Protein backbone atom coordinates (compact mmCIF):
# COMPACT_ATOMS: atom_id res chain seq x y z
CA UNK A 1 0.00 0.00 0.00
CA UNK A 2 1.18 3.51 -0.79
CA UNK A 3 -0.14 6.45 1.23
CA UNK A 4 0.51 9.99 0.00
CA UNK A 5 -0.15 12.55 2.71
CA UNK A 6 -0.61 16.21 1.73
CA UNK A 7 0.03 18.72 4.50
CA UNK A 8 1.38 22.20 5.13
CA UNK A 9 3.24 20.85 8.20
CA UNK A 10 5.26 17.89 6.83
CA UNK A 11 7.74 17.89 9.72
CA UNK A 12 4.93 17.00 12.12
CA UNK A 13 4.64 13.58 10.46
CA UNK A 14 8.34 12.69 10.01
CA UNK A 15 8.90 11.28 13.47
CA UNK A 16 5.61 9.38 13.55
CA UNK A 17 6.37 7.40 10.38
CA UNK A 18 10.05 7.02 11.26
CA UNK A 19 9.42 4.68 14.17
CA UNK A 20 8.19 1.25 15.26
CA UNK A 21 5.81 -0.88 13.20
CA UNK A 22 5.27 1.83 10.60
CA UNK A 23 8.98 2.14 9.99
CA UNK A 24 9.39 -1.64 9.74
CA UNK A 25 6.47 -1.91 7.31
CA UNK A 26 8.19 0.63 5.08
CA UNK A 27 11.59 -1.09 5.38
CA UNK A 28 10.00 -4.42 4.43
CA UNK A 29 8.49 -2.72 1.36
CA UNK A 30 4.93 -3.56 2.48
CA UNK A 31 3.87 0.04 2.93
CA UNK A 32 5.16 3.33 1.63
CA UNK A 33 4.23 6.66 3.15
CA UNK A 34 5.18 9.78 1.18
CA UNK A 35 4.58 13.17 2.78
CA UNK A 36 4.06 16.16 0.45
CA UNK A 37 4.41 19.78 1.49
CA UNK A 38 1.41 21.65 0.10
CA UNK A 39 3.58 24.79 -0.08
CA UNK A 40 5.61 23.15 -2.89
CA UNK A 41 2.50 23.39 -5.08
CA UNK A 42 1.57 27.03 -4.68
CA UNK A 43 2.40 29.76 -7.19
CA UNK A 44 1.83 32.52 -4.66
CA UNK A 45 4.49 34.69 -3.07
CA UNK A 46 5.92 33.53 0.28
CA UNK A 47 4.64 29.96 -0.40
CA UNK A 48 1.16 31.06 0.64
CA UNK A 49 -1.45 28.23 0.67
CA UNK A 50 -4.33 29.86 2.58
CA UNK A 51 -6.44 32.99 2.36
CA UNK A 52 -9.28 34.83 4.06
CA UNK A 53 -12.72 33.28 3.96
CA UNK A 54 -15.19 34.90 1.50
CA UNK A 55 -18.06 36.41 3.46
CA UNK A 56 -15.70 37.35 6.27
CA UNK A 57 -15.88 34.62 8.91
CA UNK A 58 -12.94 34.12 11.26
CA UNK A 59 -9.99 31.97 10.23
CA UNK A 60 -8.01 31.16 7.12
CA UNK A 61 -9.05 28.67 4.44
CA UNK A 62 -6.72 26.43 2.41
CA UNK A 63 -6.93 27.43 -1.25
CA UNK A 64 -8.20 25.04 -3.90
CA UNK A 65 -5.41 25.71 -6.39
CA UNK A 66 -2.36 24.19 -4.61
CA UNK A 67 -4.49 21.24 -3.48
CA UNK A 68 -5.63 20.65 -7.07
CA UNK A 69 -2.08 20.95 -8.40
CA UNK A 70 -0.71 18.48 -5.83
CA UNK A 71 -3.47 15.89 -6.25
CA UNK A 72 -3.36 16.18 -10.07
CA UNK A 73 0.43 15.67 -10.07
CA UNK A 74 0.02 12.50 -7.99
CA UNK A 75 -2.88 11.21 -10.11
CA UNK A 76 -0.73 11.63 -13.24
CA UNK A 77 1.83 9.31 -11.70
CA UNK A 78 -0.47 6.44 -10.61
CA UNK A 79 -4.09 5.47 -10.01
CA UNK A 80 -5.61 6.08 -6.60
CA UNK A 81 -8.38 4.09 -4.90
CA UNK A 82 -9.34 6.95 -2.60
CA UNK A 83 -8.62 10.61 -1.93
CA UNK A 84 -9.41 11.09 1.75
CA UNK A 85 -9.88 14.44 3.48
CA UNK A 86 -9.42 14.48 7.26
CA UNK A 87 -12.12 16.70 8.74
CA UNK A 88 -14.22 16.80 11.93
CA UNK A 89 -17.41 16.90 9.82
CA UNK A 90 -16.54 13.64 8.01
CA UNK A 91 -17.78 10.09 8.64
CA UNK A 92 -16.46 8.76 11.94
CA UNK A 93 -13.55 6.37 11.42
CA UNK A 94 -13.98 2.87 12.85
CA UNK A 95 -12.48 -0.62 12.52
CA UNK A 96 -14.82 -1.60 9.68
CA UNK A 97 -13.68 1.40 7.65
CA UNK A 98 -10.05 0.56 8.50
CA UNK A 99 -10.56 -3.01 7.25
CA UNK A 100 -12.10 -1.76 4.01
CA UNK A 101 -9.44 0.91 3.36
CA UNK A 102 -6.57 -1.51 4.17
CA UNK A 103 -7.38 -3.36 0.92
CA UNK A 104 -6.63 -0.24 -1.16
CA UNK A 105 -3.37 -0.11 -3.11
CA UNK A 106 -2.82 3.65 -3.33
CA UNK A 107 -4.50 6.39 -1.32
CA UNK A 108 -4.08 10.13 -0.85
CA UNK A 109 -4.82 11.76 2.51
CA UNK A 110 -5.30 15.52 2.59
CA UNK A 111 -4.82 17.23 5.96
CA UNK A 112 -6.92 20.31 6.62
CA UNK A 113 -5.72 23.30 8.61
CA UNK A 114 -7.02 26.59 9.89
CA UNK A 115 -10.76 26.81 9.12
CA UNK A 116 -10.65 23.97 6.59
CA UNK A 117 -10.29 23.80 2.82
CA UNK A 118 -12.15 25.58 0.05
CA UNK A 119 -15.41 23.66 -0.52
CA UNK A 120 -14.61 23.32 -4.23
CA UNK A 121 -11.56 21.18 -3.42
CA UNK A 122 -13.78 18.89 -1.37
CA UNK A 123 -16.39 18.61 -4.08
CA UNK A 124 -14.08 18.14 -7.04
CA UNK A 125 -11.20 16.11 -5.62
CA UNK A 126 -12.18 14.22 -2.49
CA UNK A 127 -13.75 10.74 -2.50
CA UNK A 128 -14.02 10.15 1.28
CA UNK A 129 -14.31 12.61 4.19
CA UNK A 130 -13.17 11.08 7.48
CA UNK A 131 -13.28 12.27 11.10
CA UNK A 132 -11.47 10.50 13.94
CA UNK A 133 -13.97 11.70 16.55
CA UNK A 134 -16.26 14.46 17.73
CA UNK A 135 -13.60 16.99 18.71
CA UNK A 136 -11.65 19.56 16.72
CA UNK A 137 -7.87 19.26 16.29
CA UNK A 138 -5.77 22.17 15.06
CA UNK A 139 -5.00 20.23 11.87
CA UNK A 140 -5.60 16.93 10.13
CA UNK A 141 -2.01 15.61 10.56
CA UNK A 142 -2.61 13.63 13.76
CA UNK A 143 -5.83 12.29 12.29
CA UNK A 144 -4.00 11.24 9.09
CA UNK A 145 -1.33 9.52 11.20
CA UNK A 146 -3.98 7.63 13.17
CA UNK A 147 -5.79 6.46 10.03
CA UNK A 148 -2.49 5.43 8.37
CA UNK A 149 -1.44 3.46 11.45
CA UNK A 150 -4.81 1.67 11.63
CA UNK A 151 -4.57 0.68 7.94
CA UNK A 152 -0.90 -0.31 7.76
CA UNK A 153 -1.02 -2.65 10.76
CA UNK A 154 -3.80 -4.64 9.03
CA UNK A 155 -1.70 -5.41 5.94
CA UNK A 156 -0.51 -9.05 6.02
CA UNK A 157 3.17 -9.26 6.97
CA UNK A 158 3.29 -6.02 8.95
CA UNK A 159 2.63 -7.52 12.39
CA UNK A 160 4.91 -10.39 13.35
CA UNK A 161 1.98 -12.45 14.68
CA UNK A 162 -0.35 -12.44 11.70
CA UNK A 163 -3.38 -13.35 13.72
CA UNK A 164 -3.02 -10.56 16.23
CA UNK A 165 -4.73 -7.90 14.11
CA UNK A 166 -7.74 -10.20 13.85
CA UNK A 167 -8.04 -10.50 17.62
CA UNK A 168 -7.97 -6.72 18.20
CA UNK A 169 -10.75 -4.98 20.04
CA UNK A 170 -13.63 -4.14 17.66
CA UNK A 171 -12.72 -6.77 15.03
CA UNK A 172 -15.86 -8.73 15.90
CA UNK A 173 -17.68 -5.81 17.59
CA UNK A 174 -16.31 -6.88 20.99
CA UNK A 175 -13.53 -5.36 23.05
CA UNK A 176 -10.43 -7.54 23.40
CA UNK A 177 -10.15 -9.75 26.52
CA UNK A 178 -7.71 -9.08 29.39
CA UNK A 179 -4.11 -10.20 28.82
CA UNK A 180 -1.39 -11.17 31.32
CA UNK A 181 2.32 -11.95 31.27
CA UNK A 182 4.87 -13.12 33.88
CA UNK A 183 4.87 -13.34 36.85
CA UNK A 184 1.77 -15.48 37.49
CA UNK A 185 1.52 -14.00 41.00
CA UNK A 186 2.31 -10.31 41.47
CA UNK A 187 1.88 -9.06 45.04
CA UNK A 188 -0.95 -11.54 45.48
CA UNK A 189 -2.69 -10.58 42.24
CA UNK A 190 -3.10 -13.91 40.49
CA UNK A 191 -3.39 -14.63 36.76
CA UNK A 192 -6.61 -16.62 36.06
CA UNK A 193 -5.65 -20.27 36.42
CA UNK A 194 -7.22 -21.34 33.15
CA UNK A 195 -4.65 -19.26 31.21
CA UNK A 196 -1.86 -21.37 32.73
CA UNK A 197 -3.61 -24.69 32.02
CA UNK A 198 -2.49 -25.19 28.40
CA UNK A 199 -6.06 -26.22 27.53
CA UNK A 200 -6.56 -24.21 24.32
CA UNK A 201 -10.27 -24.86 24.04
CA UNK A 202 -10.97 -23.74 27.61
CA UNK A 203 -8.67 -20.71 27.20
CA UNK A 204 -10.53 -19.66 24.03
CA UNK A 205 -13.83 -20.00 25.93
CA UNK A 206 -12.48 -17.91 28.85
CA UNK A 207 -11.25 -15.22 26.45
CA UNK A 208 -14.60 -15.00 24.71
CA UNK A 209 -16.50 -14.75 28.00
CA UNK A 210 -14.05 -12.15 29.33
CA UNK A 211 -14.41 -10.10 26.12
CA UNK A 212 -18.19 -10.33 26.38
CA UNK A 213 -18.16 -9.23 30.03
CA UNK A 214 -15.77 -6.32 29.42
CA UNK A 215 -17.80 -5.12 26.46
CA UNK A 216 -21.03 -5.30 28.48
CA UNK A 217 -19.48 -3.21 31.29
CA UNK A 218 -17.50 -0.69 29.24
CA UNK A 219 -19.38 -0.36 25.96
CA UNK A 220 -23.03 -1.36 26.38
CA UNK A 221 -23.71 0.07 22.89
CA UNK A 222 -21.29 -2.43 21.30
CA UNK A 223 -22.59 -5.24 23.50
CA UNK A 224 -26.17 -4.62 22.33
CA UNK A 225 -25.00 -4.57 18.72
CA UNK A 226 -23.10 -7.81 19.19
CA UNK A 227 -26.00 -9.62 20.84
CA UNK A 228 -28.41 -8.36 18.15
CA UNK A 229 -26.09 -9.51 15.34
CA UNK A 230 -25.54 -12.89 16.97
CA UNK A 231 -29.14 -13.60 18.00
CA UNK A 232 -30.25 -16.63 15.95
CA UNK A 233 -33.90 -15.52 16.30
CA UNK A 234 -33.24 -12.03 14.93
CA UNK A 235 -34.25 -11.43 11.34
N1 LIG B 1 -9.14 17.83 11.71
C1 LIG B 1 -9.46 18.52 12.80
N2 LIG B 1 -10.20 17.80 13.65
C2 LIG B 1 -10.33 16.57 13.08
C3 LIG B 1 -11.00 15.38 13.45
N3 LIG B 1 -11.68 15.28 14.60
N4 LIG B 1 -10.93 14.34 12.62
C4 LIG B 1 -10.26 14.42 11.45
N5 LIG B 1 -9.62 15.52 11.04
C5 LIG B 1 -9.65 16.59 11.84
Short mmCIF file of N, CA and C in Angstrom, two decimals, residues 6 38 41 65-78 80 83-84 108-110 121 124-126:
data_model
loop_
_atom_site.label_atom_id
_atom_site.label_comp_id
_atom_site.label_asym_id
_atom_site.label_seq_id
_atom_site.Cartn_x
_atom_site.Cartn_y
_atom_site.Cartn_z
N UNK A 6 -0.82 14.81 2.12
CA UNK A 6 -0.61 16.21 1.73
C UNK A 6 -0.87 17.09 2.95
N UNK A 38 2.35 20.93 0.97
CA UNK A 38 1.41 21.65 0.10
C UNK A 38 2.05 22.94 -0.44
N UNK A 41 3.43 23.39 -3.94
CA UNK A 41 2.50 23.39 -5.08
C UNK A 41 1.79 24.72 -5.27
N UNK A 65 -6.38 25.87 -5.31
CA UNK A 65 -5.41 25.71 -6.39
C UNK A 65 -4.22 24.81 -6.03
N UNK A 66 -3.49 25.09 -4.92
CA UNK A 66 -2.36 24.19 -4.61
C UNK A 66 -2.80 22.75 -4.33
N UNK A 67 -3.99 22.60 -3.75
CA UNK A 67 -4.49 21.24 -3.48
C UNK A 67 -4.72 20.51 -4.80
N UNK A 68 -5.35 21.23 -5.75
CA UNK A 68 -5.63 20.65 -7.07
C UNK A 68 -4.32 20.29 -7.78
N UNK A 69 -3.36 21.19 -7.71
CA UNK A 69 -2.08 20.95 -8.40
C UNK A 69 -1.38 19.72 -7.80
N UNK A 70 -1.38 19.61 -6.49
CA UNK A 70 -0.71 18.48 -5.83
C UNK A 70 -1.40 17.16 -6.17
N UNK A 71 -2.72 17.14 -6.00
CA UNK A 71 -3.47 15.89 -6.25
C UNK A 71 -3.37 15.50 -7.74
N UNK A 72 -3.45 16.49 -8.63
CA UNK A 72 -3.36 16.18 -10.07
C UNK A 72 -1.99 15.62 -10.42
N UNK A 73 -0.93 16.19 -9.82
CA UNK A 73 0.43 15.67 -10.07
C UNK A 73 0.50 14.20 -9.66
N UNK A 74 -0.03 13.89 -8.48
CA UNK A 74 0.02 12.50 -7.99
C UNK A 74 -0.81 11.58 -8.89
N UNK A 75 -1.99 12.06 -9.28
CA UNK A 75 -2.88 11.21 -10.11
C UNK A 75 -2.27 10.96 -11.49
N UNK A 76 -1.41 11.86 -11.96
CA UNK A 76 -0.73 11.63 -13.24
C UNK A 76 0.33 10.55 -13.13
N UNK A 77 0.76 10.29 -11.90
CA UNK A 77 1.83 9.31 -11.70
C UNK A 77 1.29 7.90 -11.48
N UNK A 78 0.10 7.76 -10.89
CA UNK A 78 -0.47 6.44 -10.61
C UNK A 78 -1.96 6.58 -10.34
N UNK A 80 -5.31 6.12 -8.03
CA UNK A 80 -5.61 6.08 -6.60
C UNK A 80 -6.99 5.49 -6.36
N UNK A 83 -9.24 9.34 -2.33
CA UNK A 83 -8.62 10.61 -1.93
C UNK A 83 -9.39 11.06 -0.69
N UNK A 84 -8.73 10.92 0.45
CA UNK A 84 -9.41 11.09 1.75
C UNK A 84 -9.08 12.47 2.31
N UNK A 108 -4.56 8.79 -1.20
CA UNK A 108 -4.08 10.13 -0.85
C UNK A 108 -4.84 10.56 0.39
N UNK A 109 -4.13 11.16 1.35
CA UNK A 109 -4.82 11.76 2.51
C UNK A 109 -4.47 13.24 2.56
N UNK A 110 -5.49 14.07 2.51
CA UNK A 110 -5.30 15.52 2.59
C UNK A 110 -5.60 15.98 4.02
N UNK A 121 -12.55 22.27 -3.46
CA UNK A 121 -11.56 21.18 -3.42
C UNK A 121 -12.23 19.90 -2.93
N UNK A 124 -14.66 18.60 -5.77
CA UNK A 124 -14.08 18.14 -7.04
C UNK A 124 -13.05 17.02 -6.87
N UNK A 125 -12.40 16.97 -5.71
CA UNK A 125 -11.20 16.11 -5.62
C UNK A 125 -11.29 14.98 -4.59
N UNK A 126 -12.17 15.15 -3.62
CA UNK A 126 -12.18 14.22 -2.49
C UNK A 126 -13.20 13.10 -2.69
#
